[in-house]
Amino acid sequence: GAGVSQSPSNKVTEKGKDVELRCDPISGHTALYWYRQRLGQGLEFLIYFQGNSAPDKSGLPSDRFSAERTGESVSTLTIQRTQQEDSAVYLCASSGPPLGALDTQYFGPGTRLTVL
Amino acid sequence: LAKTTQPISMDSYEGQEVNITCSHNNIATNDYITWYQQFPSQGPRFIIQGYKTKVTNEVASLFIPADRKSSTLSLPRVSLSDTAVYYCLVGDFGSNDYKLSFGAGTTVTVRA
């Protein structure tokens, strides 16, 4: 696609429910990243995929968070038993094959998650 | 990843030049300096990247002194639409150094 897309753009859920957030990266980009941004704060790294593999999941805040990527394309971030502190904008980014120091990340518009 | 320090906020007026300095005292030899811009309700957008001296593109200039312990993003003749948060990142993007830390960034407010 022309850019990174994310869905839904907004999600309101009740505490304790599970949610799935989707990211469609730029076609051909091998690397995919998930970040979380709380209101008025910087971005918090969550997880990185190279192809379909996630070499390091240590950025995920708890075991309620999981992510997968299939076909070296679409990625889904799942939050189980949502809590109010999960409310944030979840951003996805992708980048092309490693280009050395020129590995620019392209961000999607984010999914705004509100847990009531 | 090298830790970066930048001002929390800066105010400016239309037509002025805005300079944002980022400190990165423990920058490593293979590290590059990258700046991103984030408008409200949008994801960050790459602005500029450099290793040393000066880099210029259609959006901004990046000045890096010889010791590379700091860098300055220069936005020439800003307009209201340049109001955004600007993030300074330092990392060796050629390695598996993927845990980019965006921090709180610098909120630039441009007034008429």
GROMACS .gro file of C-alpha atoms in nm:
model
  228
    1GLY     CA    1   0.000   0.000   0.000
    2ALA     CA    2   0.091   0.364  -0.017
    3GLY     CA    3   0.141   0.393   0.356
    4VAL     CA    4   0.098   0.216   0.684
    5SER     CA    5  -0.265   0.168   0.777
    6GLN     CA    6  -0.415   0.073   1.110
    7SER     CA    7  -0.760  -0.035   1.215
    8PRO     CA    8  -0.973   0.051   1.387
    9SER     CA    9  -0.889   0.418   1.419
   10ASN     CA   10  -1.076   0.433   1.747
   11LYS     CA   11  -1.176   0.158   1.986
   12VAL     CA   12  -1.379   0.196   2.302
   13THR     CA   13  -1.406  -0.112   2.517
   14GLU     CA   14  -1.505  -0.213   2.865
   15LYS     CA   15  -1.256  -0.315   3.126
   16GLY     CA   16  -1.188  -0.688   3.110
   17LYS     CA   17  -1.265  -0.729   2.741
   18ASP     CA   18  -1.013  -0.840   2.480
   19VAL     CA   19  -0.920  -0.618   2.186
   20GLU     CA   20  -0.736  -0.673   1.861
   21LEU     CA   21  -0.553  -0.396   1.680
   22ARG     CA   22  -0.446  -0.441   1.322
   23CYS     CA   23  -0.155  -0.299   1.126
   24ASP     CA   24  -0.099  -0.319   0.751
   25PRO     CA   25   0.259  -0.217   0.678
   26ILE     CA   26   0.396  -0.075   0.357
   27SER     CA   27   0.421  -0.354   0.102
   28GLY     CA   28   0.767  -0.509   0.100
   29HIS     CA   29   0.874  -0.374   0.437
   30THR     CA   30   1.031  -0.652   0.636
   31ALA     CA   31   1.044  -0.478   0.971
   32LEU     CA   32   0.736  -0.386   1.173
   33TYR     CA   33   0.715  -0.210   1.508
   34TRP     CA   34   0.446  -0.146   1.767
   35TYR     CA   35   0.456   0.149   2.005
   36ARG     CA   36   0.224   0.283   2.270
   37GLN     CA   37   0.174   0.652   2.335
   38ARG     CA   38  -0.010   0.774   2.639
   39LEU     CA   39  -0.163   1.118   2.635
   40GLY     CA   40   0.103   1.389   2.633
   41GLN     CA   41   0.390   1.144   2.649
   42GLY     CA   42   0.651   1.003   2.415
   43LEU     CA   43   0.637   0.671   2.239
   44GLU     CA   44   0.694   0.350   2.433
   45PHE     CA   45   0.841   0.066   2.230
   46LEU     CA   46   0.642  -0.257   2.256
   47ILE     CA   47   0.766  -0.512   2.003
   48TYR     CA   48   0.958  -0.548   1.679
   49PHE     CA   49   0.911  -0.799   1.398
   50GLN     CA   50   1.169  -0.891   1.138
   51GLY     CA   51   0.969  -1.090   0.889
   52ASN     CA   52   0.726  -1.298   1.092
   53SER     CA   53   0.958  -1.335   1.387
   54ALA     CA   54   0.973  -1.119   1.696
   55PRO     CA   55   1.330  -1.144   1.826
   56ASP     CA   56   1.251  -0.954   2.141
   57LYS     CA   57   0.919  -0.927   2.318
   58SER     CA   58   1.052  -0.767   2.633
   59GLY     CA   59   0.888  -0.434   2.552
   60LEU     CA   60   0.540  -0.579   2.598
   61PRO     CA   61   0.415  -0.438   2.932
   62SER     CA   62   0.253  -0.759   3.059
   63ASP     CA   63   0.151  -1.108   2.955
   64ARG     CA   64  -0.189  -0.968   2.861
   65PHE     CA   65  -0.022  -0.823   2.554
   66SER     CA   66   0.069  -1.036   2.255
   67ALA     CA   67   0.139  -0.976   1.889
   68GLU     CA   68   0.177  -1.178   1.577
   69ARG     CA   69   0.262  -1.119   1.217
   70THR     CA   70   0.176  -1.338   0.923
   71GLY     CA   71   0.293  -1.351   0.564
   72GLU     CA   72   0.553  -1.088   0.647
   73SER     CA   73   0.266  -0.846   0.619
   74VAL     CA   74  -0.026  -0.785   0.852
   75SER     CA   75   0.033  -0.770   1.225
   76THR     CA   76  -0.217  -0.796   1.507
   77LEU     CA   77  -0.162  -0.665   1.858
   78THR     CA   78  -0.393  -0.832   2.108
   79ILE     CA   79  -0.465  -0.705   2.454
   80GLN     CA   80  -0.647  -0.945   2.680
   81ARG     CA   81  -0.854  -0.847   2.983
   82THR     CA   82  -0.804  -0.478   2.914
   83GLN     CA   83  -0.742  -0.242   3.201
   84GLN     CA   84  -0.795   0.133   3.218
   85GLU     CA   85  -0.420   0.192   3.212
   86ASP     CA   86  -0.414   0.033   2.867
   87SER     CA   87  -0.587   0.342   2.730
   88ALA     CA   88  -0.349   0.501   2.483
   89VAL     CA   89  -0.277   0.543   2.114
   90TYR     CA   90  -0.116   0.234   1.968
   91LEU     CA   91   0.112   0.315   1.677
   92CYS     CA   92   0.251   0.080   1.419
   93ALA     CA   93   0.551   0.152   1.197
   94SER     CA   94   0.731  -0.036   0.925
   95SER     CA   95   1.065  -0.007   0.755
   96GLY     CA   96   1.229  -0.163   0.453
   97PRO     CA   97   1.514  -0.413   0.445
   98PRO     CA   98   1.794  -0.286   0.665
   99LEU     CA   99   1.958   0.001   0.484
  100GLY     CA  100   2.220   0.067   0.745
  101ALA     CA  101   2.183   0.404   0.902
  102LEU     CA  102   1.906   0.505   0.665
  103ASP     CA  103   1.643   0.269   0.807
  104THR     CA  104   1.354   0.512   0.833
  105GLN     CA  105   1.038   0.407   1.012
  106TYR     CA  106   0.706   0.494   0.851
  107PHE     CA  107   0.423   0.529   1.098
  108GLY     CA  108   0.053   0.464   1.066
  109PRO     CA  109  -0.211   0.699   1.209
  110GLY     CA  110  -0.255   0.489   1.521
  111THR     CA  111  -0.546   0.329   1.700
  112ARG     CA  112  -0.686   0.524   1.992
  113LEU     CA  113  -0.792   0.274   2.258
  114THR     CA  114  -1.016   0.383   2.542
  115VAL     CA  115  -1.090   0.139   2.820
  116LEU     CA  116  -1.389   0.237   3.029
  117LEU     CA  117   2.091   0.329   2.287
  118ALA     CA  118   2.241   0.669   2.358
  119LYS     CA  119   2.025   0.874   2.590
  120THR     CA  120   1.907   1.206   2.455
  121THR     CA  121   1.802   1.525   2.628
  122GLN     CA  122   1.603   1.798   2.461
  123PRO     CA  123   1.391   2.092   2.582
  124ILE     CA  124   1.035   2.013   2.673
  125SER     CA  125   0.887   2.304   2.483
  126MET     CA  126   0.967   2.604   2.265
  127ASP     CA  127   0.754   2.892   2.146
  128SER     CA  128   0.808   3.085   1.825
  129TYR     CA  129   0.634   3.314   1.580
  130GLU     CA  130   0.562   3.273   1.214
  131GLY     CA  131   0.857   3.350   0.991
  132GLN     CA  132   1.118   3.293   1.258
  133GLU     CA  133   1.386   3.027   1.262
  134VAL     CA  134   1.351   2.761   1.530
  135ASN     CA  135   1.654   2.576   1.659
  136ILE     CA  136   1.612   2.272   1.882
  137THR     CA  137   1.924   2.133   2.044
  138CYS     CA  138   1.948   1.773   2.153
  139SER     CA  139   2.222   1.647   2.385
  140HIS     CA  140   2.357   1.294   2.343
  141ASN     CA  141   2.679   1.279   2.541
  142ASN     CA  142   2.727   0.902   2.515
  143ILE     CA  143   2.675   0.872   2.142
  144ALA     CA  144   2.863   0.575   1.997
  145THR     CA  145   3.087   0.573   1.693
  146ASN     CA  146   2.833   0.395   1.473
  147ASP     CA  147   2.533   0.596   1.590
  148TYR     CA  148   2.336   0.824   1.363
  149ILE     CA  149   2.112   1.111   1.473
  150THR     CA  150   1.755   1.115   1.350
  151TRP     CA  151   1.473   1.361   1.402
  152TYR     CA  152   1.103   1.286   1.375
  153GLN     CA  153   0.806   1.524   1.375
  154GLN     CA  154   0.463   1.440   1.516
  155PHE     CA  155   0.150   1.641   1.453
  156PRO     CA  156  -0.150   1.600   1.684
  157SER     CA  157  -0.344   1.280   1.622
  158GLN     CA  158  -0.085   1.149   1.378
  159GLY     CA  159   0.208   0.911   1.391
  160PRO     CA  160   0.563   1.052   1.385
  161ARG     CA  161   0.718   1.139   1.051
  162PHE     CA  162   1.086   1.122   0.962
  163ILE     CA  163   1.239   1.466   0.906
  164ILE     CA  164   1.614   1.433   0.876
  165GLN     CA  165   1.910   1.215   0.964
  166GLY     CA  166   2.280   1.277   0.986
  167TYR     CA  167   2.614   1.154   1.116
  168LYS     CA  168   2.836   1.461   1.128
  169THR     CA  169   2.868   1.823   1.011
  170LYS     CA  170   2.558   1.949   0.835
  171VAL     CA  171   2.268   1.791   0.653
  172THR     CA  172   1.999   1.990   0.475
  173ASN     CA  173   1.679   1.889   0.302
  174GLU     CA  174   1.363   2.064   0.195
  175VAL     CA  175   1.222   2.059   0.547
  176ALA     CA  176   1.508   2.130   0.785
  177SER     CA  177   1.880   2.143   0.851
  178LEU     CA  178   2.071   1.936   1.102
  179PHE     CA  179   2.392   2.067   1.253
  180ILE     CA  180   2.627   1.825   1.426
  181PRO     CA  181   2.950   1.951   1.586
  182ALA     CA  182   3.275   1.761   1.557
  183ASP     CA  183   3.241   1.589   1.898
  184ARG     CA  184   2.886   1.474   1.803
  185LYS     CA  185   2.771   1.509   2.164
  186SER     CA  186   2.485   1.730   2.057
  187SER     CA  187   2.290   1.819   1.747
  188THR     CA  188   2.066   2.108   1.646
  189LEU     CA  189   1.758   2.080   1.431
  190SER     CA  190   1.692   2.406   1.249
  191LEU     CA  191   1.351   2.487   1.103
  192PRO     CA  192   1.373   2.792   0.879
  193ARG     CA  193   1.089   3.044   0.865
  194VAL     CA  194   0.834   2.841   1.055
  195SER     CA  195   0.463   2.864   0.991
  196LEU     CA  196   0.164   2.775   1.207
  197SER     CA  197   0.163   2.429   1.048
  198ASP     CA  198   0.504   2.355   1.198
  199THR     CA  199   0.346   2.334   1.542
  200ALA     CA  200   0.428   1.978   1.645
  201VAL     CA  201   0.636   1.761   1.874
  202TYR     CA  202   0.992   1.702   1.755
  203TYR     CA  203   1.184   1.393   1.867
  204CYS     CA  204   1.558   1.341   1.863
  205LEU     CA  205   1.678   0.982   1.837
  206VAL     CA  206   2.027   0.838   1.838
  207GLY     CA  207   2.104   0.484   1.736
  208ASP     CA  208   2.296   0.247   1.517
  209PHE     CA  209   2.023   0.162   1.274
  210GLY     CA  210   2.253  -0.072   1.088
  211SER     CA  211   2.249  -0.311   1.381
  212ASN     CA  212   1.956  -0.476   1.550
  213ASP     CA  213   1.924  -0.163   1.758
  214TYR     CA  214   1.553  -0.140   1.693
  215LYS     CA  215   1.432  -0.030   2.036
  216LEU     CA  216   1.396   0.331   1.940
  217SER     CA  217   1.325   0.552   2.239
  218PHE     CA  218   1.132   0.860   2.140
  219GLY     CA  219   1.113   1.023   2.482
  220ALA     CA  220   0.880   1.316   2.541
  221GLY     CA  221   1.022   1.524   2.257
  222THR     CA  222   1.011   1.903   2.221
  223THR     CA  223   0.673   2.064   2.173
  224VAL     CA  224   0.713   2.355   1.934
  225THR     CA  225   0.429   2.604   1.927
  226VAL     CA  226   0.425   2.858   1.646
  227ARG     CA  227   0.208   3.163   1.698
  228ALA     CA  228   0.083   3.416   1.446
   0.00000   0.00000   0.00000
